[in-house]
Every structure is written in structure tokens, then in C-alpha cells.
mmCIF file of C-alpha atoms in Angstrom:
data_model
loop_
_atom_site.group_PDB
_atom_site.id
_atom_site.type_symbol
_atom_site.label_atom_id
_atom_site.label_comp_id
_atom_site.label_asym_id
_atom_site.label_seq_id
_atom_site.Cartn_x
_atom_site.Cartn_y
_atom_site.Cartn_z
ATOM 1 C CA MET A 12 -12.468 -26.785 -3.678
ATOM 2 C CA PHE A 13 -13.626 -22.965 -3.036
ATOM 3 C CA ARG A 14 -15.838 -23.055 -5.206
ATOM 4 C CA ARG A 15 -17.969 -25.684 -4.629
ATOM 5 C CA THR A 16 -17.635 -24.808 -0.861
ATOM 6 C CA THR A 17 -19.101 -20.487 -2.709
ATOM 7 C CA ARG A 18 -21.045 -22.557 -3.956
ATOM 8 C CA ALA A 19 -23.239 -24.840 -1.536
ATOM 9 C CA ASP A 20 -23.433 -22.568 0.131
ATOM 10 C CA ARG A 21 -25.238 -19.769 -1.786
ATOM 11 C CA GLU A 22 -27.505 -22.054 -2.559
ATOM 12 C CA PHE A 23 -27.950 -22.499 1.521
ATOM 13 C CA ARG A 24 -28.558 -18.454 1.357
ATOM 14 C CA GLU A 25 -31.203 -18.839 -1.289
ATOM 15 C CA ALA A 26 -32.904 -21.738 0.513
ATOM 16 C CA GLN A 27 -32.924 -19.555 3.458
ATOM 17 C CA ARG A 28 -34.438 -16.656 1.856
ATOM 18 C CA ALA A 29 -37.258 -18.544 -0.060
ATOM 19 C CA GLY A 30 -37.529 -19.867 4.054
ATOM 20 C CA GLN A 31 -38.420 -16.664 5.500
ATOM 21 C CA ALA A 32 -40.487 -14.995 2.452
ATOM 22 C CA MET A 33 -42.779 -17.622 2.677
ATOM 23 C CA LEU A 34 -42.379 -17.626 6.714
ATOM 24 C CA ALA A 35 -42.995 -13.555 6.372
ATOM 25 C CA MET A 36 -46.348 -14.703 3.360
ATOM 26 C CA HIS A 37 -48.021 -17.024 6.161
ATOM 27 C CA ALA A 38 -47.723 -13.885 9.031
ATOM 28 C CA GLU A 39 -49.595 -11.879 7.231
ATOM 29 C CA TRP A 40 -52.763 -13.978 6.463
ATOM 30 C CA PRO A 41 -55.573 -13.463 9.055
ATOM 31 C CA VAL A 42 -55.680 -15.584 11.909
ATOM 32 C CA PRO A 43 -58.855 -17.527 12.228
ATOM 33 C CA GLU A 44 -61.713 -17.099 14.087
ATOM 34 C CA ALA A 45 -61.142 -19.332 17.439
ATOM 35 C CA PRO A 46 -64.858 -21.554 18.341
ATOM 36 C CA ASN A 47 -66.484 -19.522 21.206
ATOM 37 C CA PRO A 48 -65.756 -22.497 24.240
ATOM 38 C CA ASP A 49 -68.814 -21.917 25.548
ATOM 39 C CA ALA A 50 -71.257 -22.853 22.587
ATOM 40 C CA ALA A 51 -69.432 -25.954 22.678
ATOM 41 C CA MET A 52 -70.960 -26.710 26.537
ATOM 42 C CA ALA A 53 -73.971 -25.390 25.255
ATOM 43 C CA GLU A 54 -77.560 -28.016 25.344
ATOM 44 C CA PRO A 55 -77.285 -29.520 22.416
ATOM 45 C CA ASP A 56 -80.399 -28.547 20.167
ATOM 46 C CA ALA A 57 -83.684 -31.813 19.980
ATOM 47 C CA THR A 58 -83.084 -30.689 16.212
ATOM 48 C CA GLU A 59 -79.570 -32.832 16.543
ATOM 49 C CA LEU A 60 -79.369 -36.118 15.413
ATOM 50 C CA PRO A 61 -78.289 -39.170 16.686
ATOM 51 C CA ASP A 62 -74.589 -40.161 16.436
ATOM 52 C CA PHE A 63 -75.761 -43.799 15.991
ATOM 53 C CA LEU A 64 -76.989 -45.011 12.455
ATOM 54 C CA PRO A 65 -80.784 -46.615 11.549
ATOM 55 C CA PRO A 66 -79.953 -50.885 12.012
ATOM 56 C CA ASP A 67 -80.727 -50.188 8.691
ATOM 57 C CA PHE A 68 -77.678 -49.048 7.127
ATOM 58 C CA ARG A 69 -75.976 -51.663 10.409
ATOM 59 C CA ALA A 70 -73.341 -53.793 9.758
ATOM 60 C CA PRO A 71 -73.702 -57.067 10.620
ATOM 61 C CA CYS A 72 -71.873 -58.043 13.930
ATOM 62 C CA ARG A 73 -69.389 -60.992 13.869
ATOM 63 C CA GLN A 74 -72.373 -63.055 14.888
ATOM 64 C CA ASP A 75 -75.155 -62.705 12.576
ATOM 65 C CA VAL A 76 -72.173 -63.489 10.166
ATOM 66 C CA GLU A 77 -71.993 -66.682 11.657
ATOM 67 C CA GLY A 78 -75.582 -67.725 12.000
ATOM 68 C CA SER A 79 -74.578 -67.798 16.328
#
């Protein structure tokens, strides 16, 4: 009975060490560059494309499919 508890404690400590090593590895990674919030508020360029598809690529609506 005591061996089982000791083994479980040892496995738990090994898992904790592995988790701490993983956290330490991620702490050493460089911080990614954050986007500039002022750039998002700028006026859109004239070369920017609209969000809508051209009529040829659009799926038919429910009324077109029913024939109404």
C-alpha cells in the first residue's frame, strides 16, 4: 500500500517537473509583435477589394431556388 502511494507521488512530481520545464521553455520565446491599433483605424486604401463576391460567384437565394 505504501509503495503505491510513493509511486503515485513520484509520477505526480515528474509530471509537475515536465510541466514546469514546458512553461519555462515558453517563457523564453520572444513576444510576437502586436498590430498597431492606429493602423486599424486608418482610412481604407482605394486598392482594397470589397467583401462581397461578384454576382457570378454568389449562391442562389431560397426564392431563386423555389422559383417564386
